[in-house]
Amino acid sequence: MRLVFLGPPGAGKGTQAKRLVEALGVIHVSTGDMLRAAVAEGTELGKAAKGFMDAGALVPDEVVVGIVAERLQAPDAEAGVLLDGFPRTIPQAEALDAILGEAGTPLDKVALLEVADALIVERITGRRTDPETGKIYHMTFDPPPAEVADRVQQRGDDTEDKVRARLEAYHAQTAPLVPYYEAQGKLVRVDGVGDMDAVTERLLASLKG
Ligand code: AP5
Protein backbone atom coordinates (compact mmCIF):
# COMPACT_ATOMS: atom_id res chain seq x y z
CA MET A 1 0.00 0.00 0.00
CA ARG A 2 1.27 3.49 -0.89
CA LEU A 3 -0.51 6.25 1.01
CA VAL A 4 -0.21 9.99 1.51
CA PHE A 5 -1.47 12.03 4.48
CA LEU A 6 -2.39 15.53 3.37
CA GLY A 7 -3.60 18.32 5.62
CA PRO A 8 -2.70 21.63 7.23
CA PRO A 9 -0.04 21.92 9.95
CA GLY A 10 -1.41 20.46 13.16
CA ALA A 11 -4.14 18.44 11.44
CA GLY A 12 -2.90 15.32 13.23
CA LYS A 13 -0.93 13.71 10.39
CA GLY A 14 2.00 12.68 12.60
CA THR A 15 -0.23 11.58 15.50
CA GLN A 16 -2.39 9.40 13.27
CA ALA A 17 0.51 8.05 11.18
CA LYS A 18 2.20 6.68 14.30
CA ARG A 19 -1.08 4.97 15.28
CA LEU A 20 -1.79 3.50 11.85
CA VAL A 21 1.48 2.19 10.41
CA GLU A 22 1.27 -1.15 12.17
CA ALA A 23 -2.38 -1.77 11.27
CA LEU A 24 -1.69 -0.88 7.64
CA GLY A 25 1.63 -2.78 7.36
CA VAL A 26 3.52 0.26 6.04
CA ILE A 27 6.48 2.38 7.13
CA HIS A 28 6.03 6.01 8.22
CA VAL A 29 7.99 8.50 6.12
CA SER A 30 7.76 12.06 7.49
CA THR A 31 9.73 14.67 5.57
CA GLY A 32 9.38 17.04 8.55
CA ASP A 33 11.02 14.46 10.88
CA MET A 34 13.77 13.73 8.32
CA LEU A 35 14.53 17.43 7.86
CA ARG A 36 14.53 18.11 11.63
CA ALA A 37 16.97 15.20 12.14
CA ALA A 38 19.24 16.65 9.43
CA VAL A 39 19.13 20.09 11.09
CA ALA A 40 19.94 18.56 14.51
CA GLU A 41 22.90 16.64 13.01
CA GLY A 42 24.15 19.73 11.17
CA THR A 43 24.42 17.94 7.80
CA GLU A 44 24.58 19.79 4.47
CA LEU A 45 20.88 18.95 3.99
CA GLY A 46 20.10 20.37 7.42
CA LYS A 47 22.05 23.56 6.69
CA ALA A 48 20.17 24.00 3.40
CA ALA A 49 16.75 23.40 5.02
CA LYS A 50 17.07 25.27 8.34
CA GLY A 51 16.38 28.83 7.15
CA PHE A 52 13.22 27.80 5.28
CA MET A 53 11.91 25.77 8.23
CA ASP A 54 12.63 28.54 10.74
CA ALA A 55 10.62 30.94 8.56
CA GLY A 56 7.68 28.54 8.24
CA ALA A 57 8.34 28.29 4.49
CA LEU A 58 8.64 25.19 2.34
CA VAL A 59 12.08 23.73 1.64
CA PRO A 60 12.84 23.77 -2.13
CA ASP A 61 11.25 20.93 -4.11
CA GLU A 62 14.51 19.46 -5.44
CA VAL A 63 15.90 19.07 -1.90
CA VAL A 64 12.81 17.29 -0.55
CA VAL A 65 12.22 15.14 -3.64
CA GLY A 66 15.84 13.93 -3.37
CA ILE A 67 15.50 12.71 0.22
CA VAL A 68 12.14 11.01 -0.42
CA ALA A 69 13.40 9.29 -3.59
CA GLU A 70 16.35 7.89 -1.61
CA ARG A 71 14.14 6.77 1.29
CA LEU A 72 11.72 4.96 -1.04
CA GLN A 73 14.60 2.87 -2.41
CA ALA A 74 15.36 1.34 1.00
CA PRO A 75 14.35 -2.32 1.36
CA ASP A 76 11.88 -1.64 4.20
CA ALA A 77 9.81 0.60 1.89
CA GLU A 78 8.94 -2.31 -0.40
CA ALA A 79 6.08 -3.57 1.79
CA GLY A 80 4.32 -0.21 1.78
CA VAL A 81 4.70 3.39 2.79
CA LEU A 82 2.69 6.16 4.43
CA LEU A 83 4.03 9.55 3.36
CA ASP A 84 3.35 12.28 5.95
CA GLY A 85 4.07 15.86 4.86
CA PHE A 86 5.05 14.92 1.30
CA PRO A 87 4.13 15.87 -1.38
CA ARG A 88 3.40 19.50 -0.54
CA THR A 89 3.51 21.11 -3.99
CA ILE A 90 2.35 20.10 -7.47
CA PRO A 91 5.95 19.53 -8.69
CA GLN A 92 6.54 17.24 -5.66
CA ALA A 93 3.34 15.30 -6.48
CA GLU A 94 4.41 14.93 -10.12
CA ALA A 95 7.86 13.73 -9.02
CA LEU A 96 6.24 11.19 -6.66
CA ASP A 97 3.96 9.91 -9.45
CA ALA A 98 7.04 9.47 -11.66
CA ILE A 99 9.08 7.65 -8.96
CA LEU A 100 6.23 5.29 -8.03
CA GLY A 101 5.20 4.83 -11.67
CA GLU A 102 8.72 3.75 -12.64
CA ALA A 103 8.74 1.27 -9.75
CA GLY A 104 5.35 -0.10 -10.86
CA THR A 105 3.83 0.68 -7.46
CA PRO A 106 1.47 3.65 -7.92
CA LEU A 107 -0.16 5.55 -5.07
CA ASP A 108 -3.28 3.87 -3.69
CA LYS A 109 -4.94 6.65 -1.70
CA VAL A 110 -4.45 10.14 -0.36
CA ALA A 111 -6.20 10.97 2.92
CA LEU A 112 -6.97 14.64 3.44
CA LEU A 113 -7.25 15.28 7.19
CA GLU A 114 -9.62 18.23 7.44
CA VAL A 115 -9.27 20.68 10.35
CA ALA A 116 -10.37 24.34 10.20
CA ASP A 117 -7.70 27.04 10.49
CA ALA A 118 -9.39 28.37 13.64
CA LEU A 119 -8.39 25.19 15.56
CA ILE A 120 -4.84 24.97 14.26
CA VAL A 121 -3.06 27.60 16.37
CA GLU A 122 -4.22 26.04 19.66
CA ARG A 123 -3.21 22.57 18.48
CA ILE A 124 0.24 23.66 17.34
CA THR A 125 1.22 25.91 20.24
CA GLY A 126 0.17 23.20 22.74
CA ARG A 127 2.14 20.44 21.04
CA ARG A 128 5.06 18.80 22.88
CA THR A 129 7.20 15.86 21.72
CA ASP A 130 9.07 13.26 23.75
CA PRO A 131 12.65 13.29 22.33
CA GLU A 132 13.25 9.71 23.54
CA THR A 133 10.23 8.00 21.98
CA GLY A 134 9.09 10.56 19.38
CA LYS A 135 5.59 10.42 20.85
CA ILE A 136 3.50 13.55 20.24
CA TYR A 137 1.48 15.07 23.11
CA HIS A 138 -0.73 18.11 23.61
CA MET A 139 -0.71 20.06 26.86
CA THR A 140 -4.55 20.20 26.89
CA PHE A 141 -5.86 17.46 24.59
CA ASP A 142 -3.31 14.69 25.34
CA PRO A 143 -1.05 15.76 28.24
CA PRO A 144 2.25 13.94 28.79
CA PRO A 145 2.26 11.58 31.80
CA ALA A 146 4.25 12.67 34.89
CA GLU A 147 7.25 10.44 34.09
CA VAL A 148 7.90 12.15 30.72
CA ALA A 149 6.55 15.65 31.50
CA ASP A 150 10.04 16.99 32.39
CA ARG A 151 11.66 15.96 29.14
CA VAL A 152 9.05 16.87 26.50
CA GLN A 153 10.12 19.57 24.04
CA GLN A 154 8.42 22.23 21.93
CA ARG A 155 9.36 22.54 18.26
CA GLY A 156 11.07 25.79 17.26
CA ASP A 157 8.49 26.43 14.51
CA ASP A 158 5.51 25.92 16.83
CA THR A 159 5.06 29.59 17.73
CA GLU A 160 1.93 31.51 16.78
CA ASP A 161 3.58 33.69 14.11
CA LYS A 162 5.30 30.73 12.46
CA VAL A 163 2.08 28.71 12.46
CA ARG A 164 0.41 31.52 10.54
CA ALA A 165 3.25 31.50 7.97
CA ARG A 166 2.96 27.70 7.68
CA LEU A 167 -0.82 27.96 7.18
CA GLU A 168 -0.29 30.52 4.43
CA ALA A 169 2.20 28.20 2.72
CA TYR A 170 -0.33 25.37 3.05
CA HIS A 171 -3.16 27.28 1.39
CA ALA A 172 -0.96 28.73 -1.37
CA GLN A 173 1.23 25.75 -2.25
CA THR A 174 -0.25 22.53 -0.82
CA ALA A 175 -4.04 22.97 -1.11
CA PRO A 176 -3.82 22.70 -4.96
CA LEU A 177 -2.99 19.01 -4.38
CA VAL A 178 -6.62 18.43 -3.36
CA PRO A 179 -8.02 18.86 -6.92
CA TYR A 180 -4.86 17.17 -8.29
CA TYR A 181 -5.61 13.95 -6.40
CA GLU A 182 -9.38 14.29 -6.80
CA ALA A 183 -8.82 14.22 -10.55
CA GLN A 184 -6.89 10.95 -10.09
CA GLY A 185 -9.79 9.51 -8.05
CA LYS A 186 -7.47 8.89 -5.09
CA LEU A 187 -8.54 11.51 -2.54
CA VAL A 188 -10.51 10.60 0.57
CA ARG A 189 -11.64 13.35 2.96
CA VAL A 190 -11.50 12.55 6.66
CA ASP A 191 -12.81 14.76 9.46
CA GLY A 192 -9.77 15.41 11.70
CA VAL A 193 -11.76 17.07 14.51
CA GLY A 194 -12.81 15.30 17.68
CA ASP A 195 -11.58 12.37 19.72
CA MET A 196 -8.20 11.03 18.45
CA ASP A 197 -9.41 7.39 18.57
CA ALA A 198 -12.47 8.34 16.51
CA VAL A 199 -10.21 10.01 13.91
CA THR A 200 -8.08 6.83 13.78
CA GLU A 201 -11.21 4.74 13.13
CA ARG A 202 -12.42 7.11 10.41
CA LEU A 203 -9.01 6.99 8.70
CA LEU A 204 -8.80 3.20 8.88
CA ALA A 205 -12.27 2.85 7.41
CA SER A 206 -11.59 5.19 4.49
CA LEU A 207 -8.12 3.84 3.69
CA LYS A 208 -9.10 0.18 3.81
CA GLY A 209 -12.49 0.63 2.21
P1 AP5 B 1 6.12 19.07 9.19
O1 AP5 B 1 6.86 18.50 10.32
O2 AP5 B 1 5.59 18.17 8.13
O3 AP5 B 1 4.98 20.01 9.78
P2 AP5 B 1 3.44 20.27 9.36
O4 AP5 B 1 2.92 19.78 8.08
O5 AP5 B 1 3.33 21.73 9.59
O6 AP5 B 1 2.70 19.36 10.25
P3 AP5 B 1 2.82 19.24 11.77
O7 AP5 B 1 3.91 18.27 12.14
O8 AP5 B 1 2.94 20.62 12.38
O9 AP5 B 1 1.37 18.72 12.15
P4 AP5 B 1 0.68 17.29 12.12
O10 AP5 B 1 -0.41 17.32 11.11
O11 AP5 B 1 1.69 16.18 12.01
O12 AP5 B 1 0.02 17.33 13.55
P5 AP5 B 1 0.32 16.49 14.88
O13 AP5 B 1 -0.11 15.07 14.71
O14 AP5 B 1 1.70 16.73 15.39
O15 AP5 B 1 7.02 20.15 8.42
C1 AP5 B 1 7.77 21.11 9.13
C2 AP5 B 1 8.55 21.97 8.14
O16 AP5 B 1 9.44 21.15 7.36
C3 AP5 B 1 7.70 22.70 7.09
O17 AP5 B 1 7.20 23.94 7.56
C4 AP5 B 1 8.72 22.87 5.94
O18 AP5 B 1 9.61 23.92 6.20
C5 AP5 B 1 9.51 21.57 6.01
N1 AP5 B 1 8.93 20.52 5.15
C6 AP5 B 1 8.45 19.29 5.54
N2 AP5 B 1 8.02 18.59 4.50
C7 AP5 B 1 8.21 19.38 3.39
C8 AP5 B 1 7.94 19.20 2.01
N3 AP5 B 1 7.37 18.08 1.53
N4 AP5 B 1 8.27 20.20 1.17
C9 AP5 B 1 8.85 21.34 1.61
N5 AP5 B 1 9.13 21.57 2.92
C10 AP5 B 1 8.81 20.59 3.80
O19 AP5 B 1 -0.76 17.21 15.86
C11 AP5 B 1 -0.58 18.55 16.25
C12 AP5 B 1 -1.04 18.70 17.73
O20 AP5 B 1 -2.43 18.49 17.81
C13 AP5 B 1 -0.38 17.69 18.68
O21 AP5 B 1 -0.08 18.30 19.89
C14 AP5 B 1 -1.46 16.60 18.87
O22 AP5 B 1 -1.39 15.99 20.15
C15 AP5 B 1 -2.74 17.42 18.71
N6 AP5 B 1 -3.84 16.65 18.12
C16 AP5 B 1 -3.75 15.71 17.12
N7 AP5 B 1 -4.98 15.20 16.85
C17 AP5 B 1 -5.86 15.85 17.68
C18 AP5 B 1 -7.28 15.77 17.89
N8 AP5 B 1 -8.05 14.91 17.18
N9 AP5 B 1 -7.82 16.58 18.82
C19 AP5 B 1 -7.06 17.45 19.55
N10 AP5 B 1 -5.72 17.56 19.41
C20 AP5 B 1 -5.12 16.77 18.49
Coordinates of C-alpha atoms and ligand atoms in Angstrom, one line a residue:
M1 CA 0.0 0.0 0.0
R2 CA 1.3 3.5 -0.9
L3 CA -0.5 6.3 1.0
V4 CA -0.2 10.0 1.5
F5 CA -1.5 12.0 4.5
L6 CA -2.4 15.5 3.4
G7 CA -3.6 18.3 5.6
P8 CA -2.7 21.6 7.2
P9 CA 0.0 21.9 9.9
G10 CA -1.4 20.5 13.2
A11 CA -4.1 18.4 11.4
G12 CA -2.9 15.3 13.2
K13 CA -0.9 13.7 10.4
G14 CA 2.0 12.7 12.6
T15 CA -0.2 11.6 15.5
Q16 CA -2.4 9.4 13.3
A17 CA 0.5 8.1 11.2
K18 CA 2.2 6.7 14.3
R19 CA -1.1 5.0 15.3
L20 CA -1.8 3.5 11.9
V21 CA 1.5 2.2 10.4
E22 CA 1.3 -1.2 12.2
A23 CA -2.4 -1.8 11.3
L24 CA -1.7 -0.9 7.6
G25 CA 1.6 -2.8 7.4
V26 CA 3.5 0.3 6.0
I27 CA 6.5 2.4 7.1
H28 CA 6.0 6.0 8.2
V29 CA 8.0 8.5 6.1
S30 CA 7.8 12.1 7.5
T31 CA 9.7 14.7 5.6
G32 CA 9.4 17.0 8.5
D33 CA 11.0 14.5 10.9
M34 CA 13.8 13.7 8.3
L35 CA 14.5 17.4 7.9
R36 CA 14.5 18.1 11.6
A37 CA 17.0 15.2 12.1
A38 CA 19.2 16.6 9.4
V39 CA 19.1 20.1 11.1
A40 CA 19.9 18.6 14.5
E41 CA 22.9 16.6 13.0
G42 CA 24.2 19.7 11.2
T43 CA 24.4 17.9 7.8
E44 CA 24.6 19.8 4.5
L45 CA 20.9 19.0 4.0
G46 CA 20.1 20.4 7.4
K47 CA 22.0 23.6 6.7
A48 CA 20.2 24.0 3.4
A49 CA 16.8 23.4 5.0
K50 CA 17.1 25.3 8.3
G51 CA 16.4 28.8 7.1
F52 CA 13.2 27.8 5.3
M53 CA 11.9 25.8 8.2
D54 CA 12.6 28.5 10.7
A55 CA 10.6 30.9 8.6
G56 CA 7.7 28.5 8.2
A57 CA 8.3 28.3 4.5
L58 CA 8.6 25.2 2.3
V59 CA 12.1 23.7 1.6
P60 CA 12.8 23.8 -2.1
D61 CA 11.3 20.9 -4.1
E62 CA 14.5 19.5 -5.4
V63 CA 15.9 19.1 -1.9
V64 CA 12.8 17.3 -0.5
V65 CA 12.2 15.1 -3.6
G66 CA 15.8 13.9 -3.4
I67 CA 15.5 12.7 0.2
V68 CA 12.1 11.0 -0.4
A69 CA 13.4 9.3 -3.6
E70 CA 16.3 7.9 -1.6
R71 CA 14.1 6.8 1.3
L72 CA 11.7 5.0 -1.0
Q73 CA 14.6 2.9 -2.4
A74 CA 15.4 1.3 1.0
P75 CA 14.3 -2.3 1.4
D76 CA 11.9 -1.6 4.2
A77 CA 9.8 0.6 1.9
E78 CA 8.9 -2.3 -0.4
A79 CA 6.1 -3.6 1.8
G80 CA 4.3 -0.2 1.8
V81 CA 4.7 3.4 2.8
L82 CA 2.7 6.2 4.4
L83 CA 4.0 9.6 3.4
D84 CA 3.3 12.3 5.9
G85 CA 4.1 15.9 4.9
F86 CA 5.1 14.9 1.3
P87 CA 4.1 15.9 -1.4
R88 CA 3.4 19.5 -0.5
T89 CA 3.5 21.1 -4.0
I90 CA 2.3 20.1 -7.5
P91 CA 6.0 19.5 -8.7
Q92 CA 6.5 17.2 -5.7
A93 CA 3.3 15.3 -6.5
E94 CA 4.4 14.9 -10.1
A95 CA 7.9 13.7 -9.0
L96 CA 6.2 11.2 -6.7
D97 CA 4.0 9.9 -9.4
A98 CA 7.0 9.5 -11.7
I99 CA 9.1 7.7 -9.0
L100 CA 6.2 5.3 -8.0
G101 CA 5.2 4.8 -11.7
E102 CA 8.7 3.7 -12.6
A103 CA 8.7 1.3 -9.7
G104 CA 5.3 -0.1 -10.9
T105 CA 3.8 0.7 -7.5
P106 CA 1.5 3.7 -7.9
L107 CA -0.2 5.6 -5.1
D108 CA -3.3 3.9 -3.7
K109 CA -4.9 6.6 -1.7
V110 CA -4.5 10.1 -0.4
A111 CA -6.2 11.0 2.9
L112 CA -7.0 14.6 3.4
L113 CA -7.2 15.3 7.2
E114 CA -9.6 18.2 7.4
V115 CA -9.3 20.7 10.4
A116 CA -10.4 24.3 10.2
D117 CA -7.7 27.0 10.5
A118 CA -9.4 28.4 13.6
L119 CA -8.4 25.2 15.6
I120 CA -4.8 25.0 14.3
V121 CA -3.1 27.6 16.4
E122 CA -4.2 26.0 19.7
R123 CA -3.2 22.6 18.5
I124 CA 0.2 23.7 17.3
T125 CA 1.2 25.9 20.2
G126 CA 0.2 23.2 22.7
R127 CA 2.1 20.4 21.0
R128 CA 5.1 18.8 22.9
T129 CA 7.2 15.9 21.7
D130 CA 9.1 13.3 23.7
P131 CA 12.6 13.3 22.3
E132 CA 13.3 9.7 23.5
T133 CA 10.2 8.0 22.0
G134 CA 9.1 10.6 19.4
K135 CA 5.6 10.4 20.9
I136 CA 3.5 13.5 20.2
Y137 CA 1.5 15.1 23.1
H138 CA -0.7 18.1 23.6
M139 CA -0.7 20.1 26.9
T140 CA -4.5 20.2 26.9
F141 CA -5.9 17.5 24.6
D142 CA -3.3 14.7 25.3
P143 CA -1.1 15.8 28.2
P144 CA 2.3 13.9 28.8
P145 CA 2.3 11.6 31.8
A146 CA 4.2 12.7 34.9
E147 CA 7.2 10.4 34.1
V148 CA 7.9 12.2 30.7
A149 CA 6.6 15.7 31.5
D150 CA 10.0 17.0 32.4
R151 CA 11.7 16.0 29.1
V152 CA 9.0 16.9 26.5
Q153 CA 10.1 19.6 24.0
Q154 CA 8.4 22.2 21.9
R155 CA 9.4 22.5 18.3
G156 CA 11.1 25.8 17.3
D157 CA 8.5 26.4 14.5
D158 CA 5.5 25.9 16.8
T159 CA 5.1 29.6 17.7
E160 CA 1.9 31.5 16.8
D161 CA 3.6 33.7 14.1
K162 CA 5.3 30.7 12.5
V163 CA 2.1 28.7 12.5
R164 CA 0.4 31.5 10.5
A165 CA 3.3 31.5 8.0
R166 CA 3.0 27.7 7.7
L167 CA -0.8 28.0 7.2
E168 CA -0.3 30.5 4.4
A169 CA 2.2 28.2 2.7
Y170 CA -0.3 25.4 3.1
H171 CA -3.2 27.3 1.4
A172 CA -1.0 28.7 -1.4
Q173 CA 1.2 25.8 -2.2
T174 CA -0.3 22.5 -0.8
A175 CA -4.0 23.0 -1.1
P176 CA -3.8 22.7 -5.0
L177 CA -3.0 19.0 -4.4
V178 CA -6.6 18.4 -3.4
P179 CA -8.0 18.9 -6.9
Y180 CA -4.9 17.2 -8.3
Y181 CA -5.6 14.0 -6.4
E182 CA -9.4 14.3 -6.8
A183 CA -8.8 14.2 -10.6
Q184 CA -6.9 11.0 -10.1
G185 CA -9.8 9.5 -8.0
K186 CA -7.5 8.9 -5.1
L187 CA -8.5 11.5 -2.5
V188 CA -10.5 10.6 0.6
R189 CA -11.6 13.3 3.0
V190 CA -11.5 12.5 6.7
D191 CA -12.8 14.8 9.5
G192 CA -9.8 15.4 11.7
V193 CA -11.8 17.1 14.5
G194 CA -12.8 15.3 17.7
D195 CA -11.6 12.4 19.7
M196 CA -8.2 11.0 18.4
D197 CA -9.4 7.4 18.6
A198 CA -12.5 8.3 16.5
V199 CA -10.2 10.0 13.9
T200 CA -8.1 6.8 13.8
E201 CA -11.2 4.7 13.1
R202 CA -12.4 7.1 10.4
L203 CA -9.0 7.0 8.7
L204 CA -8.8 3.2 8.9
A205 CA -12.3 2.8 7.4
S206 CA -11.6 5.2 4.5
L207 CA -8.1 3.8 3.7
K208 CA -9.1 0.2 3.8
G209 CA -12.5 0.6 2.2
Ligands
AP5_1 P1 6.1 19.1 9.2 O1 6.9 18.5 10.3 O2 5.6 18.2 8.1 O3 5.0 20.0 9.8 P2 3.4 20.3 9.4 O4 2.9 19.8 8.1 O5 3.3 21.7 9.6 O6 2.7 19.4 10.3 P3 2.8 19.2 11.8 O7 3.9 18.3 12.1 O8 2.9 20.6 12.4 O9 1.4 18.7 12.2 P4 0.7 17.3 12.1 O10 -0.4 17.3 11.1 O11 1.7 16.2 12.0 O12 0.0 17.3 13.5 P5 0.3 16.5 14.9 O13 -0.1 15.1 14.7 O14 1.7 16.7 15.4 O15 7.0 20.1 8.4 C1 7.8 21.1 9.1 C2 8.5 22.0 8.1 O16 9.4 21.1 7.4 C3 7.7 22.7 7.1 O17 7.2 23.9 7.6 C4 8.7 22.9 5.9 O18 9.6 23.9 6.2 C5 9.5 21.6 6.0 N1 8.9 20.5 5.1 C6 8.5 19.3 5.5 N2 8.0 18.6 4.5 C7 8.2 19.4 3.4 C8 7.9 19.2 2.0 N3 7.4 18.1 1.5 N4 8.3 20.2 1.2 C9 8.8 21.3 1.6 N5 9.1 21.6 2.9 C10 8.8 20.6 3.8 O19 -0.8 17.2 15.9 C11 -0.6 18.5 16.3 C12 -1.0 18.7 17.7 O20 -2.4 18.5 17.8 C13 -0.4 17.7 18.7 O21 -0.1 18.3 19.9 C14 -1.5 16.6 18.9 O22 -1.4 16.0 20.1 C15 -2.7 17.4 18.7 N6 -3.8 16.6 18.1 C16 -3.8 15.7 17.1 N7 -5.0 15.2 16.9 C17 -5.9 15.8 17.7 C18 -7.3 15.8 17.9 N8 -8.1 14.9 17.2 N9 -7.8 16.6 18.8 C19 -7.1 17.5 19.5 N10 -5.7 17.6 19.4 C20 -5.1 16.8 18.5

